[in-house]
Coordinates of C-alpha atoms in Angstrom, one line a residue:
X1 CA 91.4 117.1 111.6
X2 CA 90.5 117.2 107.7
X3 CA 89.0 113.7 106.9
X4 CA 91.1 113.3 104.1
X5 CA 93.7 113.6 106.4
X6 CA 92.2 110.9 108.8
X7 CA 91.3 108.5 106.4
X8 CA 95.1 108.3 104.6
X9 CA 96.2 107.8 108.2
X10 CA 93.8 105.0 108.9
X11 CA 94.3 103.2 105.6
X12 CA 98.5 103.7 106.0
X13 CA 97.8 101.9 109.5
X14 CA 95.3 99.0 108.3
X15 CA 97.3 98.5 105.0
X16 CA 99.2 95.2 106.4
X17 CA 96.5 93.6 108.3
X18 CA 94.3 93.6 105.4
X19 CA 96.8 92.1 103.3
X20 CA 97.6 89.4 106.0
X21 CA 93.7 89.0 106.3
X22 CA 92.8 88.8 102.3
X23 CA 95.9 85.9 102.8
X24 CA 94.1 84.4 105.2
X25 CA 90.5 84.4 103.2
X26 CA 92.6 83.3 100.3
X27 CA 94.0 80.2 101.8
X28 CA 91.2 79.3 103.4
X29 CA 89.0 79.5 100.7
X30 CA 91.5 77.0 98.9
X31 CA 92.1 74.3 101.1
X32 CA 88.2 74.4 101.6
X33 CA 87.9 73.9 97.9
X34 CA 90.8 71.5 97.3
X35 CA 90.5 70.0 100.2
X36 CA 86.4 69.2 99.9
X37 CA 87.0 65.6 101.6
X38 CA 89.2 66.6 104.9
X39 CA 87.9 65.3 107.8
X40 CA 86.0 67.6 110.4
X41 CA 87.1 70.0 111.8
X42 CA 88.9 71.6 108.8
X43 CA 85.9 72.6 106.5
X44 CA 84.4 74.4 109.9
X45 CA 87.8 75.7 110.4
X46 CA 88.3 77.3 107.3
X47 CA 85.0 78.7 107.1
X48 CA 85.4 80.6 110.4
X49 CA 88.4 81.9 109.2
X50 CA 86.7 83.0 105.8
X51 CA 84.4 84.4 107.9
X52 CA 86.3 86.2 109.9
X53 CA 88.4 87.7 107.6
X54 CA 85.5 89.1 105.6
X55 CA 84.8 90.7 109.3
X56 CA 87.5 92.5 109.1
X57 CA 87.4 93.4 105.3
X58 CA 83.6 94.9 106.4
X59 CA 84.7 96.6 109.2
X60 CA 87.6 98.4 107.5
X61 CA 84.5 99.8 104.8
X62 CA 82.2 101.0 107.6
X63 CA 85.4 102.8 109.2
X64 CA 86.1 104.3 105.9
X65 CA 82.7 105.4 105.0
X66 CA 82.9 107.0 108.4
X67 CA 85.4 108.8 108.2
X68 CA 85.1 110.3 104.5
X69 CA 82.0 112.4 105.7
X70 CA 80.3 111.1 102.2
X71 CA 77.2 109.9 103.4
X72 CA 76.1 107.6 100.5
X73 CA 78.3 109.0 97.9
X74 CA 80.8 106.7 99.5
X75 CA 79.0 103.6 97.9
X76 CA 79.3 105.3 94.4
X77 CA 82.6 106.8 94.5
X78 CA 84.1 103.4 95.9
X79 CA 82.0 101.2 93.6
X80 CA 85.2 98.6 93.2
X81 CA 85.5 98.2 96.8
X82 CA 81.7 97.8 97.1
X83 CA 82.4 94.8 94.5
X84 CA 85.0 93.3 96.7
X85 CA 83.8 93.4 99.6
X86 CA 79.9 91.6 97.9
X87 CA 82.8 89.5 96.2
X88 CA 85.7 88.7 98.8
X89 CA 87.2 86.3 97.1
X90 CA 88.7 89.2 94.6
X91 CA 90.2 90.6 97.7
X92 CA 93.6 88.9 97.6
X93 CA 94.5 91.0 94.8
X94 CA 95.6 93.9 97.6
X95 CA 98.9 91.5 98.0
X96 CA 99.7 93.4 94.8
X97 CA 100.3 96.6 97.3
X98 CA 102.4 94.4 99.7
X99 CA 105.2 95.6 97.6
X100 CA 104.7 98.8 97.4
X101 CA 104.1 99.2 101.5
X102 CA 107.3 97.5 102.2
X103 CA 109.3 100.0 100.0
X104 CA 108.0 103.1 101.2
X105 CA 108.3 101.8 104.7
X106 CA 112.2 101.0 104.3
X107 CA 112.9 103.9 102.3
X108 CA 114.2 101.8 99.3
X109 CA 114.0 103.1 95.9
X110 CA 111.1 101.5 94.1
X111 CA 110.9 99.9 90.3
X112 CA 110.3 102.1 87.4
X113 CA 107.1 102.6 86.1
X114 CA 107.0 100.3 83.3
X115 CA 108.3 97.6 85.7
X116 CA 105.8 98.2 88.4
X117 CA 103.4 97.7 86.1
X118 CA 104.0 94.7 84.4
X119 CA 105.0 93.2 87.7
X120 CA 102.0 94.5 89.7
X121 CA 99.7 93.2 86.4
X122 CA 101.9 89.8 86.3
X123 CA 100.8 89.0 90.7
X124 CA 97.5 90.4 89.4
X125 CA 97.2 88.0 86.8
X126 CA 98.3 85.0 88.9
X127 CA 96.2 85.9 91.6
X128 CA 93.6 86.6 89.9
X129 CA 94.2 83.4 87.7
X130 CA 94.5 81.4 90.8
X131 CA 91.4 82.8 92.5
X132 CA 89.3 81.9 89.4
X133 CA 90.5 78.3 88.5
X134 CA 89.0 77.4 92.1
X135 CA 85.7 78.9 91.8
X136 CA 85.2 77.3 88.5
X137 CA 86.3 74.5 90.0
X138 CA 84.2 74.6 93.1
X139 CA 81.1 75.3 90.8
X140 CA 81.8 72.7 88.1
X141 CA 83.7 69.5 89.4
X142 CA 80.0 68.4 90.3
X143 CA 78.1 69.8 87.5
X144 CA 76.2 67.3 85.0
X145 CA 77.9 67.5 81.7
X146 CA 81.2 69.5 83.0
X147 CA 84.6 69.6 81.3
X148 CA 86.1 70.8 84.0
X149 CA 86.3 67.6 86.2
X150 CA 89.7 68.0 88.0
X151 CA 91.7 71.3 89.3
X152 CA 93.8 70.9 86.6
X153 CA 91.5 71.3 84.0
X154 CA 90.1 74.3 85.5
X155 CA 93.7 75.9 85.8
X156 CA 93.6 75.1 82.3
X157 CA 90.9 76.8 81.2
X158 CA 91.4 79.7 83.3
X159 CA 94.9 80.3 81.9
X160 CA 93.0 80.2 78.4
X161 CA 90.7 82.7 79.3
X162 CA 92.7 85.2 80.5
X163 CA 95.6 85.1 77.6
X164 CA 91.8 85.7 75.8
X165 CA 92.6 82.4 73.2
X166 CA 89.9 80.4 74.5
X167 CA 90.8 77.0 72.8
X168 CA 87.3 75.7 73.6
X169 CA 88.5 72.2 75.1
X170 CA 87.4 72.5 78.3
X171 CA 84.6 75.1 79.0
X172 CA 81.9 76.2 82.2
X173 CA 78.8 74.8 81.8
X174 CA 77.1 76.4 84.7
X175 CA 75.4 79.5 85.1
X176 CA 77.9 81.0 88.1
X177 CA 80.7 79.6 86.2
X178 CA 80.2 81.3 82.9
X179 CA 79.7 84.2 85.0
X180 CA 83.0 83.7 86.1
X181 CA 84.1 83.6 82.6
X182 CA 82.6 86.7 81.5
X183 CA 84.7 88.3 84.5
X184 CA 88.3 86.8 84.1
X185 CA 88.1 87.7 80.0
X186 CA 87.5 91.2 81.3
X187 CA 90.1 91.2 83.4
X188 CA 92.2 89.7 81.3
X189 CA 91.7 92.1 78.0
X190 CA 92.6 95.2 81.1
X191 CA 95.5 93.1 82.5
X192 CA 96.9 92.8 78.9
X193 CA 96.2 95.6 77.6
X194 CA 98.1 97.5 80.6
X195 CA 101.4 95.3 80.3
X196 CA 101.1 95.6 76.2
X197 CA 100.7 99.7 77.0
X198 CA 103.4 99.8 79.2
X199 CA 106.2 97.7 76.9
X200 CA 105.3 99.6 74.1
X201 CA 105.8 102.9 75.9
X202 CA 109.0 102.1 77.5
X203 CA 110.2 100.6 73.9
X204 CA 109.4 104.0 72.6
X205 CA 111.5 105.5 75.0
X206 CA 114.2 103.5 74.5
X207 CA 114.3 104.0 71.0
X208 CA 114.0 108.0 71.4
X209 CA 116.6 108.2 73.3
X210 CA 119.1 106.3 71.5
X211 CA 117.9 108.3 68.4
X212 CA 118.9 111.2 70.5
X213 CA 122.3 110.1 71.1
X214 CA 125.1 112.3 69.3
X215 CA 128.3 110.2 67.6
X216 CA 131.1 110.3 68.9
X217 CA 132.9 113.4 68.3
X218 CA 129.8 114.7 66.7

């Protein structure tokens, strides 16, 4: 069997439980953070299950590295996935396929182009969004000198950041968290720029095709 061929078919059959296990990491991760003065046993809890859903997200890697036939080409040609898997906590963003598997699985027509992408760019963001107000928040709520003292502010600030305005208010004041920065203003000049792309290109169309239109009786 071609391992092209093999490693569709493994990712069709693991596509669900990964996104039930980057859930899993994901809520975890965030009661451990908002939830840093629950009495034991949840901070144990939730790491195990942080833990074990990284498991899974490792063992799903090895399998695919496997089975593409790449050798270490796999690490180069998959860089992103390298990234999230050294960086789980970007690993909730495969929800955004959730979607996507559903459809094809009930046979339901799916949402234009334009539509699928500003709404897979709009669960992206909010993830994403999500994801980074409690890492800054996790880094910073402790920090000597922080801004960022409550979850709110670090929503804040995060929201900022991505819509790249950056009112200065509230800021990171610690090494991982303006690494964190530098990260969600990236991704938020991509997210944008895809959902600006994709309006404008759909407006275009629009237009073109009413300028197309003959009058009546024309």
């Amino acid at each position: 069997m071609d391992d092209d061929t093999r490693t569709t078919r493994w990712e069709r059959r693991t596509e669900l439980p990964l996104v039930v296990a980057s859930v899993l990491f994901f809520t975890a991760y965030a009661i451990r953070v908002l939830g840093h003065a629950l009495p034991e046993p949840w901070p144990e809890a939730c790491a195990a299950a942080m833990l074990a859903a990284w498991a899974v997200f490792a063992a799903d890697y090895a399998v695919r590295w496997r089975l593409s036939g790449q050798g270490p080409g796999f690490v180069r040609r998959h860089w992103l996935d390298t990234v999230v898997l050294v960086l789980p906590l970007l690993r909730p963003l495969r929800v955004v396929k959730a979607y996507e598997t559903v459809q094809r699985r009930r046979g339901r027509p799916r949402l234009a182009l334009h539509a699928r992408v500003i709404t897979y760019a709009g669960l992206a963001v909010s993830l994403l969004g999500f994801a980074g107000a409690l890492a800054v928040y996790q880094q910073e709520r402790t920090a000597p000198d922080a801004t960022i003292h409550t979850f709110g502010d670090a929503v804040w600030w995060t929201c900022a950041t991505l819509a790249t305005v950056g009112y200065g208010d509230v800021a990171p004041v610690t090494p991982v968290g303006r690494l964190i920065a530098v990260g969600l203003m990236a991704c938020g000049l991509a997210l944008l720029g895809a959902v600006t792309g994709s309006f404008s290109s759909w407006l275009l169309q629009v237009f073109a095709g009413e300028g197309n239109e003959k009058p009546p009786g024309g």
